[in-house]
XYZ file of C-alpha atoms in Angstrom:
448
model
C -0.004 0.016 0.421
C 1.221 3.873 -0.119
C 1.274 4.217 3.565
C 5.213 4.751 4.845
C 5.466 5.025 8.978
C 7.383 8.544 8.824
C 10.593 9.237 10.962
C 9.515 9.970 15.222
C 11.853 10.617 17.444
C 10.800 9.300 20.438
C 12.816 8.746 22.488
C 12.783 5.129 23.865
C 16.707 3.930 22.730
C 19.086 3.099 25.515
C 21.385 5.766 26.238
C 24.368 4.200 24.699
C 22.504 4.536 21.135
C 21.409 1.137 20.588
C 18.079 -0.377 20.313
C 15.685 -0.780 23.269
C 13.401 -3.023 23.427
C 9.988 -0.353 23.954
C 11.279 0.488 20.731
C 11.664 -1.740 18.717
C 8.019 -3.014 20.005
C 7.022 0.615 19.051
C 8.119 -0.602 15.463
C 6.938 -3.785 15.040
C 3.436 -3.165 16.248
C 3.091 -0.654 13.388
C 4.517 -3.065 11.020
C 2.456 -5.144 11.644
C -0.932 -2.798 11.898
C -0.341 -2.580 8.227
C 1.903 0.471 7.183
C 3.930 -0.838 3.647
C 7.543 1.527 5.171
C 8.709 1.694 8.782
C 11.025 4.481 8.795
C 13.576 3.765 11.929
C 15.601 6.432 13.687
C 16.769 9.127 13.518
C 19.832 8.149 13.914
C 22.663 10.430 14.744
C 25.622 9.332 12.179
C 27.840 10.768 13.823
C 28.388 11.588 17.628
C 27.650 15.666 17.704
C 24.328 14.850 16.089
C 22.875 13.475 19.423
C 21.080 15.646 20.559
C 17.070 14.439 21.346
C 16.455 11.795 25.551
C 17.788 8.449 24.618
C 18.243 8.991 20.481
C 19.082 6.049 18.534
C 22.995 5.858 16.796
C 24.053 4.670 13.598
C 28.454 6.008 13.956
C 29.080 2.161 15.244
C 29.306 -1.119 13.592
C 28.373 -2.372 16.943
C 24.504 -1.269 15.889
C 24.580 -3.512 12.631
C 23.096 -6.762 15.046
C 21.139 -5.127 16.847
C 19.322 -3.841 13.245
C 19.266 -6.874 11.772
C 17.169 -8.702 14.413
C 14.703 -6.010 14.175
C 14.899 -5.376 10.520
C 14.202 -9.264 10.246
C 10.922 -8.833 12.907
C 9.804 -6.027 10.650
C 9.648 -8.146 7.427
C 7.899 -10.551 9.180
C 5.323 -8.482 9.817
C 5.097 -8.156 6.275
C 6.393 -4.811 6.517
C 9.717 -3.098 4.824
C 12.278 -1.468 7.014
C 14.162 1.977 6.273
C 16.858 4.253 8.584
C 16.755 7.824 8.813
C 20.197 9.906 10.319
C 19.267 12.699 11.668
C 21.845 14.848 13.140
C 21.005 17.364 15.013
C 22.758 19.700 14.578
C 21.966 23.515 16.268
C 19.223 21.582 17.945
C 20.710 19.271 20.075
C 20.174 20.413 23.991
C 23.998 20.579 24.922
C 22.451 19.132 28.241
C 22.659 16.052 26.367
C 24.880 16.333 24.022
C 27.343 16.734 26.451
C 29.080 19.662 24.634
C 28.702 22.954 22.700
C 26.619 22.342 19.056
C 28.036 22.447 15.543
C 26.330 24.427 12.532
C 27.536 25.500 9.981
C 28.424 28.853 11.845
C 27.726 29.967 15.035
C 24.126 31.631 14.931
C 21.503 30.667 17.600
C 18.197 29.388 17.193
C 15.651 31.236 18.509
C 14.139 27.889 20.394
C 16.421 27.824 23.704
C 19.740 25.972 22.942
C 22.816 28.170 22.822
C 25.216 28.949 20.282
C 26.272 25.730 18.009
C 30.303 25.963 17.065
C 30.965 26.279 13.423
C 32.245 23.567 11.570
C 35.644 23.734 9.887
C 36.195 22.800 6.617
C 37.187 19.401 7.286
C 34.871 18.636 9.834
C 32.262 19.065 6.953
C 33.941 17.265 4.589
C 34.222 14.611 7.490
C 31.284 14.475 8.072
C 29.945 13.425 4.987
C 31.396 10.068 5.050
C 30.071 9.571 7.861
C 26.626 9.733 6.476
C 28.554 7.695 3.892
C 29.432 5.069 6.255
C 26.504 5.132 8.713
C 24.795 4.213 5.081
C 26.771 1.111 4.585
C 26.024 -0.712 8.271
C 22.783 0.364 7.648
C 22.968 -1.988 3.850
C 24.781 -4.578 5.834
C 21.818 -4.416 8.554
C 19.008 -5.489 6.190
C 17.671 -2.696 5.518
C 15.385 -1.835 2.333
C 16.510 2.071 1.970
C 17.215 4.886 4.511
C 17.119 8.360 4.420
C 18.494 11.773 5.347
C 17.205 14.804 7.158
C 17.362 17.570 5.890
C 14.446 19.004 6.830
C 12.616 21.593 10.140
C 16.494 23.058 10.842
C 18.647 20.180 11.758
C 22.323 20.049 10.285
C 21.827 19.257 6.614
C 18.626 21.979 6.345
C 20.756 24.183 8.607
C 23.259 24.458 5.500
C 20.439 24.572 2.861
C 19.208 27.658 3.883
C 20.556 31.494 4.520
C 18.510 32.020 7.682
C 21.707 30.112 9.349
C 24.078 29.013 6.977
C 26.982 32.728 7.074
C 29.938 30.758 5.191
C 32.490 31.394 3.608
C 33.864 28.682 1.900
C 32.445 26.248 -1.015
C 29.785 24.820 1.828
C 28.140 28.725 1.761
C 27.460 30.955 -0.172
C 24.250 30.972 -2.517
C 22.270 28.506 -2.918
C 24.339 25.502 -5.011
C 27.125 26.424 -2.264
C 24.388 25.804 0.940
C 23.421 22.364 -1.305
C 27.197 20.695 -1.533
C 26.902 19.959 1.759
C 23.463 17.753 1.309
C 24.634 16.662 -2.873
C 27.687 15.907 -1.568
C 26.281 12.924 0.774
C 23.623 11.676 -1.136
C 26.533 11.104 -3.911
C 29.112 9.452 -1.581
C 26.018 6.931 -0.142
C 25.368 6.248 -3.755
C 28.738 5.288 -4.380
C 29.668 3.354 -0.943
C 26.011 1.722 -1.153
C 25.340 1.189 -4.970
C 23.632 2.894 -7.327
C 20.506 0.207 -6.780
C 20.335 0.749 -2.587
C 17.493 3.269 -2.302
C 18.043 7.002 -0.421
C 15.292 8.876 0.186
C 15.543 13.216 1.346
C 13.491 14.888 3.401
C 13.429 18.382 2.916
C 11.099 21.254 3.825
C 8.228 22.584 0.709
C 8.212 25.743 3.094
C 10.199 27.184 5.894
C 8.222 28.541 7.052
C 10.287 31.454 7.917
C 9.919 35.236 5.424
C 11.933 36.672 4.936
C 15.079 34.551 6.198
C 14.899 31.075 4.810
C 14.419 29.532 1.253
C 11.343 30.639 -0.698
C 9.315 27.564 -1.619
C 11.201 28.559 -5.412
C 14.349 27.311 -3.797
C 13.471 24.909 -2.264
C 11.563 23.546 -5.050
C 15.967 23.566 -6.668
C 16.986 22.367 -3.450
C 14.653 19.215 -3.886
C 15.289 18.658 -7.980
C 19.225 19.408 -6.991
C 19.231 16.134 -4.402
C 17.118 13.947 -7.108
C 19.261 15.440 -10.301
C 22.368 13.971 -6.978
C 20.855 10.195 -6.750
C 17.761 11.038 -4.279
C 15.337 8.134 -5.196
C 12.652 9.927 -3.419
C 11.235 13.350 -1.431
C 9.393 13.693 1.600
C 8.307 16.970 1.572
C 7.634 18.571 5.307
C 6.541 22.359 6.255
C 8.080 24.528 8.928
C 11.200 24.623 10.974
C 10.784 24.526 14.710
C 11.744 27.698 14.835
C 9.038 29.680 12.614
C 6.369 31.026 14.274
C 3.868 30.036 11.524
C 1.529 26.867 13.231
C 2.053 24.206 10.232
C 0.661 20.894 12.331
C -1.278 22.777 14.868
C -4.654 21.851 15.580
C -5.193 25.522 13.622
C -4.005 23.788 10.722
C -7.063 22.028 8.419
C -6.997 19.008 7.844
C -4.698 18.561 4.045
C -3.795 22.198 3.853
C -0.781 21.445 2.271
C -1.807 19.831 -0.210
C -2.026 22.220 -2.599
C 1.734 23.090 -2.181
C 3.194 19.139 -2.407
C 2.131 19.093 -5.988
C 3.981 21.920 -6.854
C 6.687 20.108 -6.039
C 5.305 17.083 -7.774
C 4.791 18.483 -11.014
C 8.424 19.298 -11.391
C 10.334 15.958 -9.882
C 11.125 13.292 -11.851
C 10.779 10.870 -8.676
C 7.840 10.118 -6.065
C 6.209 11.867 -3.138
C 6.058 11.559 -0.200
C 3.953 14.002 2.765
C 2.958 13.234 5.562
C 2.042 17.176 7.501
C -2.029 16.976 8.307
C -2.638 14.480 5.944
C -3.894 13.182 9.273
C -7.157 11.683 8.594
C -7.985 8.406 5.863
C -10.401 10.755 3.648
C -7.456 13.881 3.706
C -5.075 10.856 2.518
C -6.590 9.847 -0.012
C -7.975 12.875 -1.728
C -3.983 13.520 -1.822
C -3.547 10.624 -3.759
C -6.608 11.222 -5.897
C -5.214 14.515 -6.301
C -1.949 14.028 -7.242
C -0.505 15.892 -4.441
C 1.497 12.642 -3.360
C 2.667 9.099 -4.291
C 2.720 8.274 -0.770
C 0.778 9.294 1.795
C 3.453 9.538 5.076
C 1.449 9.387 9.114
C 3.538 9.754 12.400
C 1.373 10.853 14.607
C -1.398 9.062 13.114
C 0.189 6.111 13.985
C 1.427 6.828 17.311
C -2.871 6.694 18.027
C -3.099 4.019 16.237
C -0.782 1.769 15.338
C -3.341 -0.028 12.596
C -4.819 2.862 10.820
C -3.385 1.240 7.572
C -5.075 -2.578 8.710
C -8.087 -0.454 8.952
C -8.333 1.401 5.827
C -8.072 -1.949 4.566
C -11.061 -3.733 6.273
C -13.466 -0.527 5.913
C -13.259 -0.392 9.244
C -12.957 3.572 9.354
C -15.490 3.993 12.434
C -12.997 1.557 14.676
C -9.585 3.779 13.427
C -8.061 5.635 16.926
C -7.986 9.901 15.857
C -4.816 12.185 16.427
C -6.358 15.315 17.735
C -3.252 17.439 16.632
C -2.519 17.363 20.623
C 0.889 17.707 19.758
C 1.627 15.717 23.142
C 3.739 13.164 21.567
C 5.913 16.924 21.043
C 6.067 18.428 23.999
C 7.046 14.746 25.776
C 10.794 15.139 23.573
C 10.969 18.141 23.890
C 10.797 17.899 27.196
C 13.735 14.796 27.813
C 10.898 11.790 28.082
C 9.288 9.198 26.283
C 6.619 9.927 23.727
C 3.220 9.479 25.156
C -0.094 10.404 23.328
C -3.071 11.545 24.433
C -5.823 8.990 22.677
C -3.419 6.398 22.871
C -2.670 5.099 26.723
C -0.307 2.370 24.721
C 1.444 4.329 22.156
C 5.006 3.260 23.224
C 4.439 0.877 25.802
C 2.519 -0.943 24.061
C 3.817 -4.974 26.182
C 2.663 -3.169 29.007
C -0.377 -2.097 28.501
C -1.573 -4.520 25.703
C -5.360 -5.537 26.706
C -5.878 -10.274 27.569
C -8.758 -11.735 28.352
C -9.159 -12.067 32.307
C -8.736 -14.464 34.550
C -12.112 -14.009 35.385
C -15.641 -12.387 33.782
C -16.942 -9.867 37.426
C -19.908 -7.685 36.766
C -18.074 -4.416 36.563
C -19.600 -0.641 37.427
C -18.544 2.932 35.678
C -19.525 5.764 37.488
C -19.044 8.809 34.531
C -19.340 8.932 30.854
C -15.927 10.861 30.554
C -13.243 9.944 28.625
C -11.742 8.145 32.141
C -14.803 6.160 32.675
C -15.846 5.336 28.506
C -12.399 3.671 28.026
C -12.611 2.364 31.243
C -15.777 0.539 29.871
C -13.331 -0.058 26.880
C -11.291 -2.245 28.063
C -12.118 -3.781 31.209
C -15.582 -4.873 28.708
C -13.030 -5.996 25.881
C -10.908 -8.060 28.369
C -14.114 -10.124 28.765
C -15.632 -7.910 32.413
C -20.205 -7.426 31.851
C -19.960 -3.469 31.821
C -22.576 -1.328 33.255
C -21.638 2.663 31.949
C -24.069 4.987 33.691
C -23.411 8.700 33.454
C -26.037 10.958 35.141
C -26.808 13.607 32.058
C -27.769 13.234 28.603
C -24.533 13.196 26.949
C -21.152 11.338 26.884
C -17.665 13.142 26.680
C -17.851 15.520 30.273
C -15.359 17.966 30.586
C -13.396 16.552 26.972
C -16.774 17.423 25.206
C -16.144 21.021 26.848
C -12.604 21.254 25.239
C -13.725 20.963 21.821
C -15.859 23.851 21.433
C -13.363 26.142 21.500
C -12.408 27.796 18.190
C -9.652 24.920 16.064
C -10.490 23.010 19.321
C -13.711 20.585 17.025
C -11.138 17.574 16.307
C -10.813 16.673 20.191
C -15.131 15.610 19.629
C -13.370 13.099 17.378
C -11.895 11.536 21.137
C -15.068 10.648 22.311
C -17.030 9.872 19.700
C -14.976 7.245 19.312
C -15.132 6.085 22.825
C -18.074 6.163 22.925
C -18.882 3.911 20.179
C -15.476 2.399 21.354
C -17.209 0.531 24.184
C -20.808 0.297 23.158
C -18.882 -2.100 20.483
C -16.374 -3.972 22.966
C -19.870 -4.442 24.578
C -20.240 -2.636 27.777
C -24.189 -1.423 28.628
C -24.406 2.546 28.786
C -27.400 3.981 30.940
C -27.208 7.694 30.268
C -29.177 10.294 33.093
C -29.085 8.009 35.213
C -27.137 9.761 38.339
C -25.287 6.946 40.749
C -26.286 6.067 44.641
C -25.243 4.094 47.548
C -28.532 3.256 46.837
C -28.442 1.478 43.427
C -24.462 0.282 44.012
C -26.266 -1.671 46.799
C -29.147 -2.546 44.617
C -27.073 -3.955 41.523
C -24.284 -5.312 43.312
C -21.194 -5.033 40.944
C -17.717 -6.885 41.742
C -15.839 -3.604 40.987
């Protein structure tokens, strides 16, 4: 199918950069859920690129056996596996990196990180080779492709942009000079891995840095240069972390960026992927129909529901846990915590929250039809208990229903509607307009 689980740093790897059991479970769960291609990482290709809490590494041969075991599991689940390389650059958290971050120029980002150190010309050339060596390791581990993170302000993107690249050597200056680092990385990877090993580049369609970053026209040319250098597909993103213009929040309409991706697709001779605000089955299908993309990338929707592609294939649209675009997942990562999801407790803790049949079926009374009550009813019923939920008003959703009323918060309504449908489908009985009193509890005598 045309679903690609795009790269997402989820804060689940070991401190030394190796793959943890938690991260493996996270990825394999999404492979089983039906996505055609699972992106692993981003992984730092050089130790200076490590800058996030529990980030995956790609700078040592010692990682290869762990990768191979993961790739084998992803393949066994029916999906392909791709490793993304992400050098965090000037966005590194110095307290995690343990030293001063590096960048094309010593320009501090707007987000609180501190001023980076400018890489020397020789260090830039060495970094090109570090990316190529990481790709050789990925191929040796059995990955089906590799991807370069060249967007949103990370190291490669910061070389591409006049906002962050003020260099006077051959890696700065005009568009071609600023693109040299990316072009050399692509060529070096192709040279070291062979021309038939797929290489993707994830790049900005719009930096959303008006008057400071690259224009859309600049980015079209940059993506063309990447394709001409050997990139086999382009995965488009929107905005930098420093942009003041929203790209993926609740107030940005679903499908908002498809007209932009159409412009790139018309001018590029390689497949185009985009994930931004294609968070529903309907928006994904429309983007494909309109020729805006060749493949649909998804990250947050697959955190919310790893079985989203499978459920679409089976026609079970109402069973899809909706991503409400709250960005709790981002918030946790920037707070140095493992990724968490508002609508999917099991995200990134799949084994701990797997639903198993209860040893003994009990009569369970759930008091209140807010999100907590609906989720308790859903899970208890799925485990085989006989569940009755009582709601004293004539509507479900509780404070989540109230939270969905203000402007741009309507997506929150999808969450409690989903929970109500799923609680009923699991077998829970829901009684409205019934307050729970001590007398009612005495009369019903629930086990829990």
